[in-house]
């Protein structure tokens, strides 16, 4: 079999080994390697498999080697790779077996961009219990959050490394493999953890903490407000356009500094804001229209008697007055003025809020 392991995979296996078994290839679960009659790397695969059950009874698990292979895993890999079992479980063999595990967990798809970093992170956490998931997801025992072991809740396993370290290593692995950007569409099913309710809520809270208050509430629902905040964050941080939640966004949120509002924006006059923000312009037009409607209605209420006596005007107004019964025309005019006044106040308030939101960065 081919024991050559690509450089990117070798880097990742070294990183995994440094977390799972810092003492190296001869490690036995619980650091009980000194209790073996001979070093693990001097044992054949069949010998290790045969000893596995006894190690479970004595030490609590059959996990062994740099990558903490379980007895069941060794049995399966022996069959998959067509091994005789007489091969030594030495360093090169452990690296080769580890590379096979990486491939089974989607290593090639991750390098090619068909599996997201978050999804590949879950796959690694499923294989190595000391590794954390990189976003909230459904674990083996319960729903878990970013940073927890996939097996959290089983009373035995917990994450031993920060998710940021895993993400940084995965980025280095991609660079080492010569593929720093996706070359194929990402598998949407594989990125499902990115968009669950807990992850959306976490993104909303991070955006809010960074000053992107247009996100609105933190409810775990990816609505229009959240989309607007994500677009603004992406624009400010040099990310590709869009309003989706992906690996690049999650990583950038962790590293981003609080939003900085340019002085020119903070001091922008209302007429400048009206040109940039449609809602502010709409409120301003409503306010102006309500103001003039109110003025005209008030003037009309005072001159209703005069207007009513004008021939042409009377012809238009009289049918309305007849339909309204005994209500004098000036009363209707005052009612119109009152409604217009209400609209004016509402529109003015909306305009002021819009201008304020633009100045502090809550509205792009």
GROMACS .gro file of C-alpha atoms in nm:
model
  364
    1UNK     CA    1   0.000   0.000   0.000
    2UNK     CA    2   0.108   0.360  -0.053
    3UNK     CA    3   0.238   0.505   0.272
    4UNK     CA    4   0.318   0.848   0.126
    5UNK     CA    5   0.114   1.119   0.295
    6UNK     CA    6   0.072   1.462   0.125
    7UNK     CA    7   0.224   1.757   0.307
    8UNK     CA    8  -0.111   1.915   0.397
    9UNK     CA    9  -0.242   1.590   0.541
   10UNK     CA   10   0.085   1.535   0.730
   11UNK     CA   11   0.053   1.881   0.886
   12UNK     CA   12  -0.301   1.811   0.996
   13UNK     CA   13  -0.213   1.466   1.135
   14UNK     CA   14   0.074   1.618   1.335
   15UNK     CA   15  -0.167   1.874   1.477
   16UNK     CA   16  -0.423   1.607   1.565
   17UNK     CA   17  -0.153   1.395   1.726
   18UNK     CA   18  -0.032   1.688   1.936
   19UNK     CA   19  -0.379   1.710   2.088
   20UNK     CA   20  -0.475   1.342   2.104
   21UNK     CA   21  -0.139   1.196   2.212
   22UNK     CA   22   0.139   1.447   2.287
   23UNK     CA   23   0.372   1.160   2.381
   24UNK     CA   24   0.371   1.028   2.027
   25UNK     CA   25   0.341   0.702   1.838
   26UNK     CA   26   0.383   0.470   2.139
   27UNK     CA   27   0.104   0.628   2.344
   28UNK     CA   28  -0.161   0.403   2.497
   29UNK     CA   29  -0.483   0.548   2.640
   30UNK     CA   30  -0.424   0.713   2.976
   31UNK     CA   31  -0.048   0.724   2.906
   32UNK     CA   32  -0.017   0.361   3.012
   33UNK     CA   33   0.242   0.274   2.746
   34UNK     CA   34   0.506   0.192   3.009
   35UNK     CA   35   0.290  -0.100   3.123
   36UNK     CA   36   0.319  -0.281   2.788
   37UNK     CA   37   0.569  -0.566   2.746
   38UNK     CA   38   0.705  -0.391   2.435
   39UNK     CA   39   0.655  -0.054   2.267
   40UNK     CA   40   0.346  -0.011   2.056
   41UNK     CA   41   0.553   0.063   1.746
   42UNK     CA   42   0.714  -0.280   1.780
   43UNK     CA   43   0.378  -0.457   1.778
   44UNK     CA   44   0.200  -0.578   1.466
   45UNK     CA   45  -0.148  -0.457   1.382
   46UNK     CA   46  -0.291  -0.798   1.472
   47UNK     CA   47  -0.113  -0.791   1.808
   48UNK     CA   48  -0.256  -0.449   1.884
   49UNK     CA   49  -0.606  -0.559   1.782
   50UNK     CA   50  -0.577  -0.870   2.002
   51UNK     CA   51  -0.464  -0.661   2.298
   52UNK     CA   52  -0.737  -0.403   2.256
   53UNK     CA   53  -1.004  -0.567   2.468
   54UNK     CA   54  -0.760  -0.617   2.754
   55UNK     CA   55  -0.653  -0.253   2.738
   56UNK     CA   56  -1.016  -0.146   2.758
   57UNK     CA   57  -1.056  -0.346   3.080
   58UNK     CA   58  -0.726  -0.229   3.231
   59UNK     CA   59  -0.701   0.130   3.111
   60UNK     CA   60  -1.057   0.224   3.014
   61UNK     CA   61  -1.011   0.229   2.635
   62UNK     CA   62  -0.831   0.052   2.351
   63UNK     CA   63  -0.719   0.386   2.199
   64UNK     CA   64  -0.352   0.383   2.106
   65UNK     CA   65  -0.087   0.551   1.898
   66UNK     CA   66  -0.029   0.909   1.794
   67UNK     CA   67  -0.383   0.929   1.657
   68UNK     CA   68  -0.548   0.714   1.927
   69UNK     CA   69  -0.677   0.434   1.705
   70UNK     CA   70  -0.957   0.226   1.859
   71UNK     CA   71  -0.963  -0.152   1.820
   72UNK     CA   72  -1.273  -0.133   1.598
   73UNK     CA   73  -1.105   0.133   1.382
   74UNK     CA   74  -0.796  -0.081   1.330
   75UNK     CA   75  -1.010  -0.380   1.237
   76UNK     CA   76  -1.196  -0.175   0.978
   77UNK     CA   77  -0.886  -0.008   0.833
   78UNK     CA   78  -0.712  -0.344   0.804
   79UNK     CA   79  -0.998  -0.466   0.586
   80UNK     CA   80  -1.038  -0.145   0.386
   81UNK     CA   81  -0.668  -0.120   0.301
   82UNK     CA   82  -0.617  -0.491   0.246
   83UNK     CA   83  -0.354  -0.530   0.518
   84UNK     CA   84  -0.234  -0.871   0.636
   85UNK     CA   85  -0.215  -0.765   1.000
   86UNK     CA   86   0.152  -0.860   1.016
   87UNK     CA   87   0.258  -0.500   0.949
   88UNK     CA   88   0.412  -0.310   1.240
   89UNK     CA   89   0.205  -0.028   1.383
   90UNK     CA   90   0.507   0.199   1.355
   91UNK     CA   91   0.519   0.570   1.274
   92UNK     CA   92   0.481   0.548   0.895
   93UNK     CA   93   0.197   0.297   0.930
   94UNK     CA   94   0.015   0.519   1.179
   95UNK     CA   95   0.051   0.815   0.941
   96UNK     CA   96  -0.086   0.608   0.653
   97UNK     CA   97  -0.382   0.490   0.861
   98UNK     CA   98  -0.445   0.845   0.975
   99UNK     CA   99  -0.442   0.969   0.616
  100UNK     CA  100  -0.704   0.708   0.530
  101UNK     CA  101  -0.922   0.841   0.813
  102UNK     CA  102  -0.883   1.195   0.681
  103UNK     CA  103  -0.987   1.086   0.335
  104UNK     CA  104  -1.291   0.907   0.474
  105UNK     CA  105  -1.387   1.225   0.660
  106UNK     CA  106  -1.381   1.439   0.345
  107UNK     CA  107  -1.025   1.575   0.333
  108UNK     CA  108  -1.014   1.586  -0.048
  109UNK     CA  109  -1.356   1.751  -0.067
  110UNK     CA  110  -1.244   2.012   0.187
  111UNK     CA  111  -0.934   2.097  -0.018
  112UNK     CA  112  -1.142   2.119  -0.336
  113UNK     CA  113  -1.399   2.350  -0.176
  114UNK     CA  114  -1.684   2.100  -0.195
  115UNK     CA  115  -1.699   2.074   0.183
  116UNK     CA  116  -1.691   2.378   0.408
  117UNK     CA  117  -1.444   2.421   0.690
  118UNK     CA  118  -1.728   2.398   0.941
  119UNK     CA  119  -1.855   2.071   0.794
  120UNK     CA  120  -1.504   1.923   0.777
  121UNK     CA  121  -1.451   2.036   1.135
  122UNK     CA  122  -1.756   1.835   1.242
  123UNK     CA  123  -1.619   1.531   1.059
  124UNK     CA  124  -1.286   1.564   1.241
  125UNK     CA  125  -1.467   1.602   1.573
  126UNK     CA  126  -1.659   1.282   1.501
  127UNK     CA  127  -1.332   1.094   1.443
  128UNK     CA  128  -1.129   1.253   1.724
  129UNK     CA  129  -1.329   1.328   2.038
  130UNK     CA  130  -1.083   1.588   2.171
  131UNK     CA  131  -1.157   1.813   1.874
  132UNK     CA  132  -1.433   2.077   1.888
  133UNK     CA  133  -1.710   2.145   1.641
  134UNK     CA  134  -1.671   2.484   1.472
  135UNK     CA  135  -2.039   2.579   1.484
  136UNK     CA  136  -2.349   2.473   1.671
  137UNK     CA  137  -2.481   2.136   1.556
  138UNK     CA  138  -2.642   1.813   1.672
  139UNK     CA  139  -2.388   1.602   1.860
  140UNK     CA  140  -2.403   1.235   1.944
  141UNK     CA  141  -2.583   1.293   2.273
  142UNK     CA  142  -2.739   1.637   2.247
  143UNK     CA  143  -2.734   1.969   2.070
  144UNK     CA  144  -2.390   2.126   2.112
  145UNK     CA  145  -2.237   2.467   2.056
  146UNK     CA  146  -1.917   2.584   1.894
  147UNK     CA  147  -1.612   2.466   2.086
  148UNK     CA  148  -1.765   2.152   2.237
  149UNK     CA  149  -1.669   1.793   2.163
  150UNK     CA  150  -1.907   1.613   1.928
  151UNK     CA  151  -1.949   1.361   2.209
  152UNK     CA  152  -2.019   1.617   2.483
  153UNK     CA  153  -2.262   1.476   2.736
  154UNK     CA  154  -2.132   1.119   2.733
  155UNK     CA  155  -1.951   1.172   3.063
  156UNK     CA  156  -1.614   1.086   2.910
  157UNK     CA  157  -1.512   1.315   2.626
  158UNK     CA  158  -1.450   1.687   2.603
  159UNK     CA  159  -1.278   1.922   2.364
  160UNK     CA  160  -0.909   1.987   2.438
  161UNK     CA  161  -0.837   2.255   2.178
  162UNK     CA  162  -0.992   2.592   2.095
  163UNK     CA  163  -1.191   2.608   1.771
  164UNK     CA  164  -0.984   2.909   1.659
  165UNK     CA  165  -0.669   2.692   1.661
  166UNK     CA  166  -0.843   2.429   1.451
  167UNK     CA  167  -0.961   2.690   1.201
  168UNK     CA  168  -0.614   2.840   1.176
  169UNK     CA  169  -0.462   2.497   1.112
  170UNK     CA  170  -0.719   2.411   0.846
  171UNK     CA  171  -0.637   2.738   0.670
  172UNK     CA  172  -0.266   2.650   0.678
  173UNK     CA  173  -0.342   2.304   0.543
  174UNK     CA  174  -0.525   2.452   0.245
  175UNK     CA  175  -0.237   2.687   0.174
  176UNK     CA  176   0.013   2.404   0.200
  177UNK     CA  177  -0.197   2.201  -0.041
  178UNK     CA  178  -0.180   2.490  -0.290
  179UNK     CA  179  -0.555   2.553  -0.283
  180UNK     CA  180  -0.632   2.871  -0.098
  181UNK     CA  181  -0.977   2.921  -0.251
  182UNK     CA  182  -1.269   2.693  -0.340
  183UNK     CA  183  -1.256   2.552  -0.692
  184UNK     CA  184  -1.601   2.396  -0.697
  185UNK     CA  185  -1.946   2.476  -0.556
  186UNK     CA  186  -1.975   2.408  -0.185
  187UNK     CA  187  -2.198   2.120  -0.085
  188UNK     CA  188  -2.499   2.293   0.068
  189UNK     CA  189  -2.588   1.991   0.276
  190UNK     CA  190  -2.240   1.991   0.423
  191UNK     CA  191  -2.272   2.354   0.532
  192UNK     CA  192  -2.609   2.310   0.702
  193UNK     CA  193  -2.465   2.376   1.051
  194UNK     CA  194  -2.382   2.730   0.936
  195UNK     CA  195  -2.744   2.828   0.917
  196UNK     CA  196  -2.910   2.665   1.218
  197UNK     CA  197  -3.093   2.887   1.464
  198UNK     CA  198  -2.817   2.893   1.727
  199UNK     CA  199  -2.554   2.991   1.472
  200UNK     CA  200  -2.773   3.267   1.328
  201UNK     CA  201  -2.835   3.399   1.681
  202UNK     CA  202  -2.462   3.393   1.754
  203UNK     CA  203  -2.389   3.583   1.432
  204UNK     CA  204  -2.660   3.837   1.516
  205UNK     CA  205  -2.511   3.895   1.862
  206UNK     CA  206  -2.159   3.931   1.721
  207UNK     CA  207  -2.281   4.181   1.462
  208UNK     CA  208  -2.462   4.377   1.729
  209UNK     CA  209  -2.157   4.378   1.957
  210UNK     CA  210  -1.945   4.508   1.669
  211UNK     CA  211  -2.183   4.798   1.609
  212UNK     CA  212  -2.399   4.662   1.325
  213UNK     CA  213  -2.721   4.753   1.502
  214UNK     CA  214  -2.927   4.726   1.184
  215UNK     CA  215  -2.932   4.354   1.264
  216UNK     CA  216  -3.229   4.423   1.492
  217UNK     CA  217  -3.307   4.160   1.755
  218UNK     CA  218  -3.116   3.842   1.838
  219UNK     CA  219  -3.379   3.580   1.756
  220UNK     CA  220  -3.198   3.321   1.545
  221UNK     CA  221  -3.406   3.410   1.238
  222UNK     CA  222  -3.218   3.518   0.926
  223UNK     CA  223  -3.456   3.791   0.812
  224UNK     CA  224  -3.413   4.113   0.616
  225UNK     CA  225  -3.251   4.304   0.905
  226UNK     CA  226  -2.992   4.031   0.958
  227UNK     CA  227  -2.923   4.018   0.585
  228UNK     CA  228  -2.870   4.396   0.577
  229UNK     CA  229  -2.625   4.378   0.869
  230UNK     CA  230  -2.432   4.093   0.707
  231UNK     CA  231  -2.406   4.284   0.379
  232UNK     CA  232  -2.276   4.588   0.565
  233UNK     CA  233  -2.023   4.380   0.759
  234UNK     CA  234  -1.902   4.207   0.444
  235UNK     CA  235  -1.858   4.542   0.270
  236UNK     CA  236  -1.663   4.688   0.563
  237UNK     CA  237  -1.437   4.385   0.598
  238UNK     CA  238  -1.349   4.308   0.237
  239UNK     CA  239  -1.558   3.992   0.206
  240UNK     CA  240  -1.745   3.892  -0.110
  241UNK     CA  241  -2.088   4.049  -0.154
  242UNK     CA  242  -2.386   3.861  -0.017
  243UNK     CA  243  -2.594   3.809   0.294
  244UNK     CA  244  -2.521   3.443   0.366
  245UNK     CA  245  -2.342   3.287   0.664
  246UNK     CA  246  -2.030   3.098   0.561
  247UNK     CA  247  -1.685   3.010   0.694
  248UNK     CA  248  -1.530   3.339   0.583
  249UNK     CA  249  -1.798   3.538   0.764
  250UNK     CA  250  -1.769   3.334   1.085
  251UNK     CA  251  -1.393   3.375   1.091
  252UNK     CA  252  -1.406   3.747   1.010
  253UNK     CA  253  -1.657   3.807   1.290
  254UNK     CA  254  -1.414   3.659   1.539
  255UNK     CA  255  -1.129   3.883   1.424
  256UNK     CA  256  -1.317   4.204   1.342
  257UNK     CA  257  -1.277   4.524   1.538
  258UNK     CA  258  -1.581   4.733   1.641
  259UNK     CA  259  -1.734   4.928   1.358
  260UNK     CA  260  -1.580   5.267   1.293
  261UNK     CA  261  -1.807   5.542   1.166
  262UNK     CA  262  -1.631   5.807   0.951
  263UNK     CA  263  -1.654   6.163   1.084
  264UNK     CA  264  -1.809   6.279   0.758
  265UNK     CA  265  -2.085   6.028   0.805
  266UNK     CA  266  -2.142   6.114   1.171
  267UNK     CA  267  -2.178   6.483   1.081
  268UNK     CA  268  -2.382   6.430   0.765
  269UNK     CA  269  -2.666   6.687   0.724
  270UNK     CA  270  -3.022   6.567   0.673
  271UNK     CA  271  -3.028   6.650   0.301
  272UNK     CA  272  -2.723   6.428   0.240
  273UNK     CA  273  -2.881   6.143   0.435
  274UNK     CA  274  -3.202   6.181   0.230
  275UNK     CA  275  -3.003   6.116  -0.087
  276UNK     CA  276  -2.854   5.796   0.055
  277UNK     CA  277  -3.137   5.641   0.256
  278UNK     CA  278  -3.470   5.574   0.077
  279UNK     CA  279  -3.673   5.556   0.399
  280UNK     CA  280  -3.551   5.897   0.512
  281UNK     CA  281  -3.636   6.048   0.174
  282UNK     CA  282  -3.984   5.890   0.183
  283UNK     CA  283  -4.048   6.023   0.534
  284UNK     CA  284  -3.932   6.368   0.428
  285UNK     CA  285  -4.165   6.373   0.126
  286UNK     CA  286  -4.453   6.253   0.345
  287UNK     CA  287  -4.376   6.525   0.598
  288UNK     CA  288  -4.369   6.797   0.332
  289UNK     CA  289  -4.688   6.670   0.171
  290UNK     CA  290  -4.867   6.650   0.507
  291UNK     CA  291  -4.750   7.001   0.597
  292UNK     CA  292  -4.892   7.163   0.286
  293UNK     CA  293  -5.210   6.953   0.297
  294UNK     CA  294  -5.264   7.065   0.655
  295UNK     CA  295  -5.206   7.430   0.570
  296UNK     CA  296  -5.445   7.417   0.276
  297UNK     CA  297  -5.709   7.243   0.486
  298UNK     CA  298  -5.680   7.500   0.764
  299UNK     CA  299  -5.706   7.788   0.521
  300UNK     CA  300  -6.001   7.615   0.358
  301UNK     CA  301  -6.181   7.580   0.691
  302UNK     CA  302  -6.162   7.955   0.745
  303UNK     CA  303  -6.273   8.046   0.398
  304UNK     CA  304  -6.531   7.773   0.354
  305UNK     CA  305  -6.814   8.026   0.352
  306UNK     CA  306  -6.645   8.239   0.087
  307UNK     CA  307  -6.546   7.942  -0.128
  308UNK     CA  308  -6.894   7.798  -0.093
  309UNK     CA  309  -7.039   8.109  -0.254
  310UNK     CA  310  -6.817   8.096  -0.558
  311UNK     CA  311  -7.001   7.949  -0.849
  312UNK     CA  312  -6.747   7.711  -1.000
  313UNK     CA  313  -6.600   7.604  -0.667
  314UNK     CA  314  -6.941   7.555  -0.516
  315UNK     CA  315  -7.029   7.310  -0.792
  316UNK     CA  316  -6.746   7.083  -0.687
  317UNK     CA  317  -6.780   7.116  -0.313
  318UNK     CA  318  -7.160   7.106  -0.277
  319UNK     CA  319  -7.203   6.733  -0.363
  320UNK     CA  320  -6.950   6.646  -0.095
  321UNK     CA  321  -7.125   6.864   0.157
  322UNK     CA  322  -7.461   6.715   0.068
  323UNK     CA  323  -7.328   6.365   0.118
  324UNK     CA  324  -7.188   6.463   0.455
  325UNK     CA  325  -7.530   6.577   0.573
  326UNK     CA  326  -7.535   6.857   0.818
  327UNK     CA  327  -7.161   6.855   0.896
  328UNK     CA  328  -7.024   7.198   0.805
  329UNK     CA  329  -6.745   7.209   0.550
  330UNK     CA  330  -6.506   7.377   0.793
  331UNK     CA  331  -6.532   7.075   1.025
  332UNK     CA  332  -6.423   6.844   0.744
  333UNK     CA  333  -6.139   7.077   0.664
  334UNK     CA  334  -6.024   7.074   1.027
  335UNK     CA  335  -6.042   6.692   1.030
  336UNK     CA  336  -5.823   6.679   0.721
  337UNK     CA  337  -5.584   6.922   0.884
  338UNK     CA  338  -5.569   6.704   1.198
  339UNK     CA  339  -5.492   6.391   0.995
  340UNK     CA  340  -5.229   6.578   0.799
  341UNK     CA  341  -5.079   6.702   1.123
  342UNK     CA  342  -5.058   6.349   1.257
  343UNK     CA  343  -4.889   6.229   0.940
  344UNK     CA  344  -4.648   6.520   0.961
  345UNK     CA  345  -4.543   6.429   1.317
  346UNK     CA  346  -4.504   6.061   1.235
  347UNK     CA  347  -4.304   6.131   0.922
  348UNK     CA  348  -4.084   6.385   1.101
  349UNK     CA  349  -4.011   6.131   1.375
  350UNK     CA  350  -3.930   5.863   1.117
  351UNK     CA  351  -3.703   6.099   0.929
  352UNK     CA  352  -3.516   6.197   1.246
  353UNK     CA  353  -3.470   5.833   1.347
  354UNK     CA  354  -3.344   5.746   1.001
  355UNK     CA  355  -3.091   6.028   1.003
  356UNK     CA  356  -2.974   5.929   1.351
  357UNK     CA  357  -2.940   5.564   1.248
  358UNK     CA  358  -2.733   5.661   0.944
  359UNK     CA  359  -2.500   5.878   1.148
  360UNK     CA  360  -2.427   5.611   1.407
  361UNK     CA  361  -2.395   5.337   1.144
  362UNK     CA  362  -2.716   5.150   1.214
  363UNK     CA  363  -2.839   5.218   0.861
  364UNK     CA  364  -2.628   5.193   0.550
   0.00000   0.00000   0.00000
